[in-house]
Short mmCIF file of C-alpha atoms and ligand atoms in Angstrom, two decimals:
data_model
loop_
_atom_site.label_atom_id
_atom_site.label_comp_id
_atom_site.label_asym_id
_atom_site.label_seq_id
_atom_site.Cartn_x
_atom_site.Cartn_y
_atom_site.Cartn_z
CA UNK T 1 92.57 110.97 88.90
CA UNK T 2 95.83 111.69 90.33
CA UNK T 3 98.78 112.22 87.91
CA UNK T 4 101.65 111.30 90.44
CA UNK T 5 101.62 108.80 93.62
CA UNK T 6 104.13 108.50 96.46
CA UNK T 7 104.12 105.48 98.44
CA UNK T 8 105.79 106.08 101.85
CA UNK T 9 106.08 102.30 102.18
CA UNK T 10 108.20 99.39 101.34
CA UNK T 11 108.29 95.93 100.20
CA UNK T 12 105.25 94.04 98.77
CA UNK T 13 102.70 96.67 99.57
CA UNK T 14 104.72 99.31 98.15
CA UNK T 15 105.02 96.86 94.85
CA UNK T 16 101.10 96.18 95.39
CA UNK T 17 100.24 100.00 95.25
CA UNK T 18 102.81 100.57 92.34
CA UNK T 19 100.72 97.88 90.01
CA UNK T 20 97.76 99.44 91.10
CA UNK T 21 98.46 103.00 90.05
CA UNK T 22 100.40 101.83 87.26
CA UNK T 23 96.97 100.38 85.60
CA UNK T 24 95.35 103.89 86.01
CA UNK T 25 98.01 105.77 84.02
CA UNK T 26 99.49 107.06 87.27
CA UNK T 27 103.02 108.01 87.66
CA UNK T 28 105.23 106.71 91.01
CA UNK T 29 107.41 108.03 93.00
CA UNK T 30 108.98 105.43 95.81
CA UNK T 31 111.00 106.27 98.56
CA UNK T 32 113.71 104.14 100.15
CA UNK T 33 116.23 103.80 102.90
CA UNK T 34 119.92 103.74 102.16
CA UNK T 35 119.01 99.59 102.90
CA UNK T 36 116.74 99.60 99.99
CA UNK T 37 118.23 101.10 97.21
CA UNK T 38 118.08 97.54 95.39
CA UNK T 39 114.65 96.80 96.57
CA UNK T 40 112.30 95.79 94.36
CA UNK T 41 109.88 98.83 94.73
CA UNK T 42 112.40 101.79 94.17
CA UNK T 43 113.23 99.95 90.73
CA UNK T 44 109.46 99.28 89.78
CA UNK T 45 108.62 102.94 90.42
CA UNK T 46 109.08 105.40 88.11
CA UNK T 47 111.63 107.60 90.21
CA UNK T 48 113.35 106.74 93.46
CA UNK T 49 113.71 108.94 96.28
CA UNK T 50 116.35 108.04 99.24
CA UNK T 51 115.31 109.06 102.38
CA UNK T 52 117.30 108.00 105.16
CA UNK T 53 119.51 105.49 107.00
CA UNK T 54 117.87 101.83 107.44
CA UNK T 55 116.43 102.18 110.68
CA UNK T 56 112.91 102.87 110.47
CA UNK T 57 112.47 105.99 112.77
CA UNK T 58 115.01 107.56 109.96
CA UNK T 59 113.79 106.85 107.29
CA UNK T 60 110.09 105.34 106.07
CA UNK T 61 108.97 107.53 109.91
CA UNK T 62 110.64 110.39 109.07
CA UNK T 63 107.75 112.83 108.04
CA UNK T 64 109.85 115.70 106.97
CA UNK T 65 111.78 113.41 104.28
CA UNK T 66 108.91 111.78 103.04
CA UNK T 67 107.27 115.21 102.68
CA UNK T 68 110.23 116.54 100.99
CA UNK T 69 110.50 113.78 98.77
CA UNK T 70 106.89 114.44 97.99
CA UNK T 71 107.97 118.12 96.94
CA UNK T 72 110.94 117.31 95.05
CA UNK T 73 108.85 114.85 92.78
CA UNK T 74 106.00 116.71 92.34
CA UNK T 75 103.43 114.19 93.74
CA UNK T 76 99.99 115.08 94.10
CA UNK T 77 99.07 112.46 96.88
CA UNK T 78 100.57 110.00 99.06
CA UNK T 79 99.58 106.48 99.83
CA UNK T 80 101.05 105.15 103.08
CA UNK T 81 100.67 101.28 102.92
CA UNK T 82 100.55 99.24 106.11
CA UNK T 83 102.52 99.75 109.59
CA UNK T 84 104.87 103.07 109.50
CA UNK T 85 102.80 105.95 109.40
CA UNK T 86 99.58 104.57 107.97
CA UNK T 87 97.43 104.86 110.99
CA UNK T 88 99.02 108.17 112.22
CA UNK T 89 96.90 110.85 112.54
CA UNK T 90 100.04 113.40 112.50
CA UNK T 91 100.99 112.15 109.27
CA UNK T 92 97.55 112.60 107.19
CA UNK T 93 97.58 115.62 108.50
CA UNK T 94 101.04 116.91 107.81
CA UNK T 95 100.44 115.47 104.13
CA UNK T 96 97.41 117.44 103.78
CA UNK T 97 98.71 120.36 104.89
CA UNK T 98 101.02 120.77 102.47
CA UNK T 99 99.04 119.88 99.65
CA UNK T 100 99.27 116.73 98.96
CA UNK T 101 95.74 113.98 99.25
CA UNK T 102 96.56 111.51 102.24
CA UNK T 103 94.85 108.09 100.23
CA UNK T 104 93.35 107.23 103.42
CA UNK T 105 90.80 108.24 106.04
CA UNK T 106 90.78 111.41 107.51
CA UNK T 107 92.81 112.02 110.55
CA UNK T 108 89.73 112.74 112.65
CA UNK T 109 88.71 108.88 111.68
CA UNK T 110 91.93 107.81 112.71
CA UNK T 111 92.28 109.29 115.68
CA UNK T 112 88.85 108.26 116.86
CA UNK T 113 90.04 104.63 116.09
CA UNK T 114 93.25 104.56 117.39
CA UNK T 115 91.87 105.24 121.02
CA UNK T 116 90.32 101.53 121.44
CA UNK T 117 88.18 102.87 124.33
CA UNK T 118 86.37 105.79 122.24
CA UNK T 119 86.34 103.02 119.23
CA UNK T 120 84.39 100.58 121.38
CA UNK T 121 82.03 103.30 122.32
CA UNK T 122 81.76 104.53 118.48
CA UNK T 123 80.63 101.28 117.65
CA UNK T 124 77.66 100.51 120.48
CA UNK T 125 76.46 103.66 119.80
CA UNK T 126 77.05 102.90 116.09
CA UNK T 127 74.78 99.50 117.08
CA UNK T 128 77.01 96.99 116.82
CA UNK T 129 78.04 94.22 119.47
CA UNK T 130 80.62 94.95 121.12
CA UNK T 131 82.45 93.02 124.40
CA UNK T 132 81.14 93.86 127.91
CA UNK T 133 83.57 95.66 130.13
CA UNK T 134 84.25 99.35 131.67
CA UNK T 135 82.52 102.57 130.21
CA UNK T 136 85.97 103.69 129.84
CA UNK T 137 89.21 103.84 131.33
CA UNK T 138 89.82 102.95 134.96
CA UNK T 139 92.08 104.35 137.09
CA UNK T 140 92.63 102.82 140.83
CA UNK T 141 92.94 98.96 141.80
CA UNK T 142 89.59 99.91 143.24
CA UNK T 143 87.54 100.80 140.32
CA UNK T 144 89.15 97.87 138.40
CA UNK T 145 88.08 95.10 141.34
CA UNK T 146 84.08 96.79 140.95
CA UNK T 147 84.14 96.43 137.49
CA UNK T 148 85.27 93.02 136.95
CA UNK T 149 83.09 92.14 140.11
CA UNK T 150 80.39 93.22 138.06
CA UNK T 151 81.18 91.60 134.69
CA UNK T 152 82.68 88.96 136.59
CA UNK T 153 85.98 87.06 135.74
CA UNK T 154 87.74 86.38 134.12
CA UNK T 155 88.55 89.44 132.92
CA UNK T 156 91.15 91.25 130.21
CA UNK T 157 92.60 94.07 130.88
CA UNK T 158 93.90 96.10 127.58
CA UNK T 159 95.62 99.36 126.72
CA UNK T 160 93.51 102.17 125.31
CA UNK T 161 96.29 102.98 123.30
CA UNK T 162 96.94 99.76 122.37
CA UNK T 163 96.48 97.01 119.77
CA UNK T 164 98.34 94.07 118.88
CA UNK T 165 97.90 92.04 121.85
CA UNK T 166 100.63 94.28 123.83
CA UNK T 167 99.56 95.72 127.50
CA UNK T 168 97.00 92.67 127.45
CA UNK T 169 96.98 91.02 131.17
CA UNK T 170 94.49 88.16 131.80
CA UNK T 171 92.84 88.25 135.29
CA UNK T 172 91.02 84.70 136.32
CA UNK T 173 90.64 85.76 140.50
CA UNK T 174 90.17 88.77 142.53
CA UNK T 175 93.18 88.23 144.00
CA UNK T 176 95.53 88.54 141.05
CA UNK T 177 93.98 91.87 139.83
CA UNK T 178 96.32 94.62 141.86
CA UNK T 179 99.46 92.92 140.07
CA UNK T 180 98.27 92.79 136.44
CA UNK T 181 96.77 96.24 136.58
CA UNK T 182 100.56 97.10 137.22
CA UNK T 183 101.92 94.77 134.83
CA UNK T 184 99.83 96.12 132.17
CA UNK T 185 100.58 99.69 132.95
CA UNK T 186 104.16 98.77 132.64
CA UNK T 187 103.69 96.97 129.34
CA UNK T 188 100.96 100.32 127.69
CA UNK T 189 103.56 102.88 129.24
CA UNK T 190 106.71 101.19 127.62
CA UNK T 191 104.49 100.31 124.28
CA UNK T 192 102.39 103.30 123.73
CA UNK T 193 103.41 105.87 126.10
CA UNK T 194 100.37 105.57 127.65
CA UNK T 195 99.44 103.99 130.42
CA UNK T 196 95.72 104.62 130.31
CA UNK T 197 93.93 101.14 130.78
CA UNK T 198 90.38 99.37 130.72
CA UNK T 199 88.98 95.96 131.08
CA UNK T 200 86.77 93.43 129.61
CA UNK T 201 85.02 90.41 129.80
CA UNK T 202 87.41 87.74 128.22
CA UNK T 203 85.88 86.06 125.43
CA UNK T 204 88.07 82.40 125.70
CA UNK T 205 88.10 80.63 122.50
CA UNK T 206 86.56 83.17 119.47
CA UNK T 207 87.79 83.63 116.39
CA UNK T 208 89.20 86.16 114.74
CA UNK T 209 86.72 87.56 111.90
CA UNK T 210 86.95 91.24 110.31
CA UNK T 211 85.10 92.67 108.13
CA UNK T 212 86.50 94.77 104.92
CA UNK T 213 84.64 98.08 104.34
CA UNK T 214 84.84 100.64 101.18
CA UNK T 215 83.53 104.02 101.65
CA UNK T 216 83.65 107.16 99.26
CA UNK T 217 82.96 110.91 100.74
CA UNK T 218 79.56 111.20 99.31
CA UNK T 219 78.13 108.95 101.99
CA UNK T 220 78.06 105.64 100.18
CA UNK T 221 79.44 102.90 102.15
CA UNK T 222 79.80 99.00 101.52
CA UNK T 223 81.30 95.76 103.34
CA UNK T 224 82.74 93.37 100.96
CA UNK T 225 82.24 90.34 103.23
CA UNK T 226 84.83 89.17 105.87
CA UNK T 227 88.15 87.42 106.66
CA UNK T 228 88.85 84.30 109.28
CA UNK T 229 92.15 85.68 110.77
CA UNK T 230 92.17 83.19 113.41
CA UNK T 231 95.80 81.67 112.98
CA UNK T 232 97.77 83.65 114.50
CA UNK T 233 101.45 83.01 116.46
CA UNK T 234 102.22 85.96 119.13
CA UNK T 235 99.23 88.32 117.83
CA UNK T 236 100.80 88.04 113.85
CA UNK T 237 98.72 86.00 111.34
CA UNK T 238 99.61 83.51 109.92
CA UNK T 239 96.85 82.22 106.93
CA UNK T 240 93.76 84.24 106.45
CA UNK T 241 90.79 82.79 104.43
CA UNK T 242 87.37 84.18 103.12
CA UNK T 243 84.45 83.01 103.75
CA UNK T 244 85.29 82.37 107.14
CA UNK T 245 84.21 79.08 107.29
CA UNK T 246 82.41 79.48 110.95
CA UNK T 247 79.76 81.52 109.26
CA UNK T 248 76.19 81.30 107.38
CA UNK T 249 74.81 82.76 104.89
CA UNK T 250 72.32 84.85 107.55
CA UNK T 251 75.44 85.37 110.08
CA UNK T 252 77.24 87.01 107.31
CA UNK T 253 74.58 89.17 105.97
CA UNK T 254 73.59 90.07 109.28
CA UNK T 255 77.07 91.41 110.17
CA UNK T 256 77.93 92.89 107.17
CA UNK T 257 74.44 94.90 106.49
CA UNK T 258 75.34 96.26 110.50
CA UNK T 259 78.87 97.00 109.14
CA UNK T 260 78.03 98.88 106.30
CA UNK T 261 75.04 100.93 107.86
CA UNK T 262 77.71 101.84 110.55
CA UNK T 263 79.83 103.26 108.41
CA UNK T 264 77.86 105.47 106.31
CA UNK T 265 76.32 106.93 109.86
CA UNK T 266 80.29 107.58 110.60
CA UNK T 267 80.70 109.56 107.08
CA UNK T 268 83.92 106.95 107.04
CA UNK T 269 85.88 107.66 103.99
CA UNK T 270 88.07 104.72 102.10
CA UNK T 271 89.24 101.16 102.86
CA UNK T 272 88.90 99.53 106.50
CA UNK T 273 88.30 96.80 108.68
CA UNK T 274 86.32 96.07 111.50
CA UNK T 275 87.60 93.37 113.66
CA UNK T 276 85.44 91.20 115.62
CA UNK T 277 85.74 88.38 118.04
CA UNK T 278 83.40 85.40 117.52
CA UNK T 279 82.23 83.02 119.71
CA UNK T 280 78.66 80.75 119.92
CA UNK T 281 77.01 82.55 117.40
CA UNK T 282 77.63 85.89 118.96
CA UNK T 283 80.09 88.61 117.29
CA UNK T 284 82.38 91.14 119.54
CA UNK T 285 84.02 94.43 118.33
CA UNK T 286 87.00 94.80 119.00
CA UNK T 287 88.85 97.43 116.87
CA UNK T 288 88.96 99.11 113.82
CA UNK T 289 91.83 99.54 111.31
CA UNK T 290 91.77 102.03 109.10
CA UNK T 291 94.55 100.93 106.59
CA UNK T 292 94.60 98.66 103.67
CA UNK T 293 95.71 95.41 105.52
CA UNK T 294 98.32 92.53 104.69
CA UNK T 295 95.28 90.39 104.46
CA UNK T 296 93.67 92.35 101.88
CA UNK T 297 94.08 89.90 98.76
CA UNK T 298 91.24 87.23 99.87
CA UNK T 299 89.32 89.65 100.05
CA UNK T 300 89.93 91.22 96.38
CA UNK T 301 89.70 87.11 95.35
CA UNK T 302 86.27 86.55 96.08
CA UNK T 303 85.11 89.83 95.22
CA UNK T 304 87.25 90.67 92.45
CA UNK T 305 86.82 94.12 93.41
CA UNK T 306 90.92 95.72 93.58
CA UNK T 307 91.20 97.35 97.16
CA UNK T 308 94.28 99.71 96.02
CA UNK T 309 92.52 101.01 93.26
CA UNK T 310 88.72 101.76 95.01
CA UNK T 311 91.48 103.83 97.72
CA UNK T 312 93.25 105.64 94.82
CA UNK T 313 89.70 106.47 93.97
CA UNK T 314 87.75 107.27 96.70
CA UNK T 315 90.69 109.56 97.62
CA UNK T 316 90.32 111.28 94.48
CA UNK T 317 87.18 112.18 95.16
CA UNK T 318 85.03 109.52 92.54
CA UNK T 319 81.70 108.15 94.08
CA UNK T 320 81.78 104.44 94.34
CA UNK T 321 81.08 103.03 91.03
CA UNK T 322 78.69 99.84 92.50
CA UNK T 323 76.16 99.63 95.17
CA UNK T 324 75.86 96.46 97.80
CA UNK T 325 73.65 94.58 95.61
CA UNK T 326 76.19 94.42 92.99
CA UNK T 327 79.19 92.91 95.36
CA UNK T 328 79.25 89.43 94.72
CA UNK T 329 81.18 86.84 96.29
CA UNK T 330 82.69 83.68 94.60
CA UNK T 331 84.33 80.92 95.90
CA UNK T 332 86.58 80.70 98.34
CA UNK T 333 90.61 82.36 98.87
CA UNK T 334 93.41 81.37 101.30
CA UNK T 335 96.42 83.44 101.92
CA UNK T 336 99.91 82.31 103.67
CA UNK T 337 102.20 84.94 104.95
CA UNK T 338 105.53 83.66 103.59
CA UNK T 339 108.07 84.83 106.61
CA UNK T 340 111.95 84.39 106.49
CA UNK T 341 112.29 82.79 109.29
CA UNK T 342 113.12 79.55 110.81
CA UNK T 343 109.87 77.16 110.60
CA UNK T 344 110.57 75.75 113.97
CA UNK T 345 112.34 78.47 115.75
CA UNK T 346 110.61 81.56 114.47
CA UNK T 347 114.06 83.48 114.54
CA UNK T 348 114.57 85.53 111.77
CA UNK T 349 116.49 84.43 109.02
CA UNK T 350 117.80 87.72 106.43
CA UNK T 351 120.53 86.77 103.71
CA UNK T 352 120.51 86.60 100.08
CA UNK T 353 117.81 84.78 98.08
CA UNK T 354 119.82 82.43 95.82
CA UNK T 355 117.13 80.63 94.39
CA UNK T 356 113.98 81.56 93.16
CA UNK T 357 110.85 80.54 91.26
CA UNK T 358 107.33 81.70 91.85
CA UNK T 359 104.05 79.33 91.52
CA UNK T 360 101.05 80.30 88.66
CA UNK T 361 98.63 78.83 87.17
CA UNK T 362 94.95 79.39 87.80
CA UNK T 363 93.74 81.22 90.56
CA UNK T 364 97.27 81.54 91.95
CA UNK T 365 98.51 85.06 92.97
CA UNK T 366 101.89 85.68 94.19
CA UNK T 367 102.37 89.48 96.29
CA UNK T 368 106.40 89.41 96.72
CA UNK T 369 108.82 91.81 96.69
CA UNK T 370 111.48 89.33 96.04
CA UNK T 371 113.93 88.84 92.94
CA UNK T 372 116.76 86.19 92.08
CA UNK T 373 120.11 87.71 94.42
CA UNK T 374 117.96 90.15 96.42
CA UNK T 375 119.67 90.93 100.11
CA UNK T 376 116.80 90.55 102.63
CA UNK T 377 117.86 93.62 105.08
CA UNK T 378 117.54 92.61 108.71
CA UNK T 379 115.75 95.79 109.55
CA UNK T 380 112.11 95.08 108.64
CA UNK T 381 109.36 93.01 108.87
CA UNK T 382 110.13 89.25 108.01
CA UNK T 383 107.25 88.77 105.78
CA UNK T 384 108.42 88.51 102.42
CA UNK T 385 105.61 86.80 100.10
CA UNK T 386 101.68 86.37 100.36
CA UNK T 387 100.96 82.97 98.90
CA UNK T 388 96.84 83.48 98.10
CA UNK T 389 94.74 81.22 96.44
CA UNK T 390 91.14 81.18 94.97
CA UNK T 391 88.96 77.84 94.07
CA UNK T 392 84.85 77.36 93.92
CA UNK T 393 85.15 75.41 97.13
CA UNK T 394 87.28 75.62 100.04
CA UNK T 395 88.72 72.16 99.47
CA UNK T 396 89.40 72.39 96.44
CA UNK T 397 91.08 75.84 97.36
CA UNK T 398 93.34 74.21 100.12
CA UNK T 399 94.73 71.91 97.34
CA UNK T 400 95.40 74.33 95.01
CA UNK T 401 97.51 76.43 97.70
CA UNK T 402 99.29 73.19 98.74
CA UNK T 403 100.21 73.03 94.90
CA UNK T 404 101.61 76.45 94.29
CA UNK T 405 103.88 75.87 98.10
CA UNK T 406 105.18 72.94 96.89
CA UNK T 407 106.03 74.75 93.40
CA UNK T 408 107.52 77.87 95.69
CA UNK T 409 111.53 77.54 95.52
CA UNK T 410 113.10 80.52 97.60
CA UNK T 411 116.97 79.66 98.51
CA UNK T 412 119.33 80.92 100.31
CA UNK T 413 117.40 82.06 103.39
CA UNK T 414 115.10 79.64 105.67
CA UNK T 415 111.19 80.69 105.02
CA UNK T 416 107.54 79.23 106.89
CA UNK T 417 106.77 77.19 103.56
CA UNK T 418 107.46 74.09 105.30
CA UNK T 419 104.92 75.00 108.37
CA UNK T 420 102.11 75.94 106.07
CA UNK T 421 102.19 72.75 104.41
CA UNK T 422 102.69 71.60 107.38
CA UNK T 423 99.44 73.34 108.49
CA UNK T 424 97.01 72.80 105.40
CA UNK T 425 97.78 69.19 105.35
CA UNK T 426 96.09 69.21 109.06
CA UNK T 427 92.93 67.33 109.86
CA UNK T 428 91.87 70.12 112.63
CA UNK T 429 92.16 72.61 109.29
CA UNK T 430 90.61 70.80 107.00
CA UNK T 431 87.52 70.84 109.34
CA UNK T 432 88.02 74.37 109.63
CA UNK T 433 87.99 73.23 113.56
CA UNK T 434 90.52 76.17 115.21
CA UNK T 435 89.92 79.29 117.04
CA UNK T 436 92.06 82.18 118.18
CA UNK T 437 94.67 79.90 120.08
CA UNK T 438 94.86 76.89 118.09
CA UNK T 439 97.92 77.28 115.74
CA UNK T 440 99.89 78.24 118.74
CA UNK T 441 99.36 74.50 120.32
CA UNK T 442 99.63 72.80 116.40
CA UNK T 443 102.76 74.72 116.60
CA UNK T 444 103.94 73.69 120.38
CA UNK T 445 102.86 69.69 119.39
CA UNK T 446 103.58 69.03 115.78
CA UNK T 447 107.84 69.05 114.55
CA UNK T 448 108.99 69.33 110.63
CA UNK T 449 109.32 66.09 108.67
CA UNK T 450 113.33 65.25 109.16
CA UNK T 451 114.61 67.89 106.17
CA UNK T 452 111.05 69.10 105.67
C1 MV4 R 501 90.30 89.90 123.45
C2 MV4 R 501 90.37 88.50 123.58
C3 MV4 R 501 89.43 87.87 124.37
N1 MV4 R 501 88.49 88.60 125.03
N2 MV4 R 501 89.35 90.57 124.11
C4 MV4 R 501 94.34 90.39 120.92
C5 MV4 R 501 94.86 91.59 120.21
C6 MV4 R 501 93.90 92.68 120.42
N3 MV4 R 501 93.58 93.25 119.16
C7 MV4 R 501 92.73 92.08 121.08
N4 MV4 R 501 93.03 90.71 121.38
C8 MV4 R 501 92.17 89.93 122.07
N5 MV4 R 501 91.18 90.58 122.72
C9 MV4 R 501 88.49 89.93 124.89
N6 MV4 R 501 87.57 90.63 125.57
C10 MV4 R 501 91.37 87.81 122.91
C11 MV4 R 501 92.29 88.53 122.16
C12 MV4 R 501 93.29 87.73 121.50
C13 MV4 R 501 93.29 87.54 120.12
C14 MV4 R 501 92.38 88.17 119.29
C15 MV4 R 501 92.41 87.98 117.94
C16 MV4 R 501 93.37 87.14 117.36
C17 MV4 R 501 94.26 86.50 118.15
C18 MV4 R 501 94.26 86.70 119.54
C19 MV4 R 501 95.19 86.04 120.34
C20 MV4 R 501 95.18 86.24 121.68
C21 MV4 R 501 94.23 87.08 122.27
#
């Protein structure tokens, strides 16, 4: 195992990796921007490296400092979280080349899922569903009017380089095609620097299931079930849950067996997740991530399998230590992303925490990077806590989560506490009745209590 860990990350992932190596003897080095000398993972780590100004491109992007900082601290690996460089290519390879074990997949794997036209294609041939639409990407209004004549309409047309809903231009006539195509160049172009561009059957009211994936280099490969990331407000989630409850018993097997034969056919190597869209029994893939995601916790709930430390391992070179038959799944999780922000307005809302107790108790778990007097910078991401819960049932699960929100205090800055409890107190939740665009309307129609 790896004697010393950098974690080019920040915030509760870069906490979340810290614990993780911490529990296998490993030593930590973080690195922060000059924003984030008081965060709460360059004083759990064992040394602290600055590496730049706040702004991201500076500092947690900057490959040279992070590399250097690597160098300086003697690290023998580097684990790269979520968002920033995690799914760059450049990066693993950069780290590798100067010594140090990217925990992640290798760059070829990346690369080959970062291009969302070759990733489709991977996974046909791979033989799993995936949406109809073009063989590839399409170049003149002409090509795009055949193939969405042929798959007929409505159509979506997507970014290959894309991901995250951006470039995305819904087509319902013939006659609206030619202006899209352009407004979705536009969008890749600006977004990706790409303006390369497919299309694709829409799929109208799915959800949003993914299935989690652990691989080691010596060709074993297993799914550890999958997550319901349907909520979701402008393409970020909101709650994720596992089991989703749209599923079977045989649906689930029957995905996840596909899953996991797919990647040991693919040689993948460490933590991922396939995302699908679901609709009427049928499953759709749409990408694959090959990160640790946000959403990882429910996951490591009803498994009770650690994510971060089967990466640290696999990366290391260990062979899994379990086999499919020995993953077994109990109970159900929920996780809220805990964003400070206004509940109604969505605007973010950095300042000083003034205030603050964390829930416990049974089958609470609390990933936060926040402290008592901690300055939330305005430079990053506005999540700040994931609120996950585990019960035997999914009932019993949604109580228990309402519980530890209403225990939550965090003062001094507004935070989406009151909208989850807003949201698991719903009737349309409770009967797990939502797909992909749901929240969005519960948002639109329902207001806070008056001082909620
Ligand atoms: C789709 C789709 C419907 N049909 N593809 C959104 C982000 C990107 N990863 C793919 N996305 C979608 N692709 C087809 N053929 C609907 C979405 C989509 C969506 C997917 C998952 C979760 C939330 C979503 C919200 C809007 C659109």
């Amino acid at each position: 195992m790896f004697d010393k860990v950098l974690i080019a990350n920040r915030g509760e992932i870069a906490v979340r990796i810290i614990r993780a190596c911490r529990e296998f003897g490993i030593k930590t080095v973080a690195v922060h921007s000059t924003a984030d000398a008081e965060a709460m993972h360059a004083r759990l780590a064992d040394e602290s490296v600055c590496i730049g100004p706040p702004a991201p491109r500076e500092s947690y992007l900057n490959i040279p400092a992070i590399i250097a900082a690597g160098e300086i601290t003697n690290a023998n690996a580097i684990h790269p979280g979520y968002g920033f460089l995690s799914e760059s290519a450049d990066f693993a390879t950069i780290v590798e080349e100067h010594g140090f074990i990217f925990i992640g997949p290798s760059p070829s794997h990346i690369t080959l899922m970062g291009d969302k036209v070759r990733a489709k294609q991977t996974a046909a041939a791979l033989g799993l569903p995936v949406v109809p639409g073009s063989a590839g990407a399409l170049e003149d209004a002409g090509s795009f009017a055949e193939a969405a004549d042929e798959i007929g309409y409505p159509v979506l047309i997507k970014a290959v380089a894309g991901g995250g809903g951006r470039g995305m231009q819904r087509v319902d006539r013939p006659d609206e095609l030619a202006g899209a195509v352009a407004m979705a160049r536009a969008e890749a172009e600006a977004a990706f620097a790409s303006d390369a561009l497919y299309l694709e059957k829409l799929v109208a009211a799915p959800r949003h299931i993914e299935v989690q994936v652990l691989a080691d280099q010596h060709g074993n490969a297993v799914h550890l079930g999958e997550r319901d990331c349907s909520l979701q407000r402008r393409h970020q989630k909101v709650l994720e849950e596992a089991p989703s409850p749209a599923l079977d018993a045989h649906m689930r097997e029957e995905i996840g067996s596909r899953v996991g034969a797919a990647m040991r056919e693919l040689c993948y190597r460490g933590v991922g997740t396939l995302e699908f869209l679901y609709e009427d029994g049928a499953f759709y893939f749409m990408e694959m991530n090959t990160r640790i995601q946000v959403e990882h916790p429910v996951t490591e709930m009803v498994t009770g399998i650690d994510l971060v430390q089967e990466q640290l391992r696999v990366a290391a070179g260990q062979p899994l230590g379990f086999g499919q038959e020995d993953v077994r799944f109990t109970g159900h999780a929920i996780e809220c992303r805990i964003t400070a922000e206004d509940p109604e307005t969505f605007r973010p809302s950095p300042g000083t925490v003034s205030g603050y107790h964390t829930p416990g108790g049974l089958g609470v778990r609390v990933d936060s990077a926040l402290y008592d007097g901690y300055r939330i910078p305005p430079y990053y991401d506005s999540l700040i806590s994931k609120v996950v819960a585990q019960a035997a049932s999914r009932e019993a699960c949604v109580m228990r989560l309402r519980r530890a929100l209403e225990e939550y205090v965090i003062q001094g800055v507004s935070t989406t506490i009151p909208l989850h409890l807003r949201l698991l107190a719903s009737p349309a939740f409770a009967a797990s009745d939502y797909d992909i665009h749901w929240f969005e309307r519960f948002v639109a129609e329902t207001g806070a209590e008056p001082g909620g």
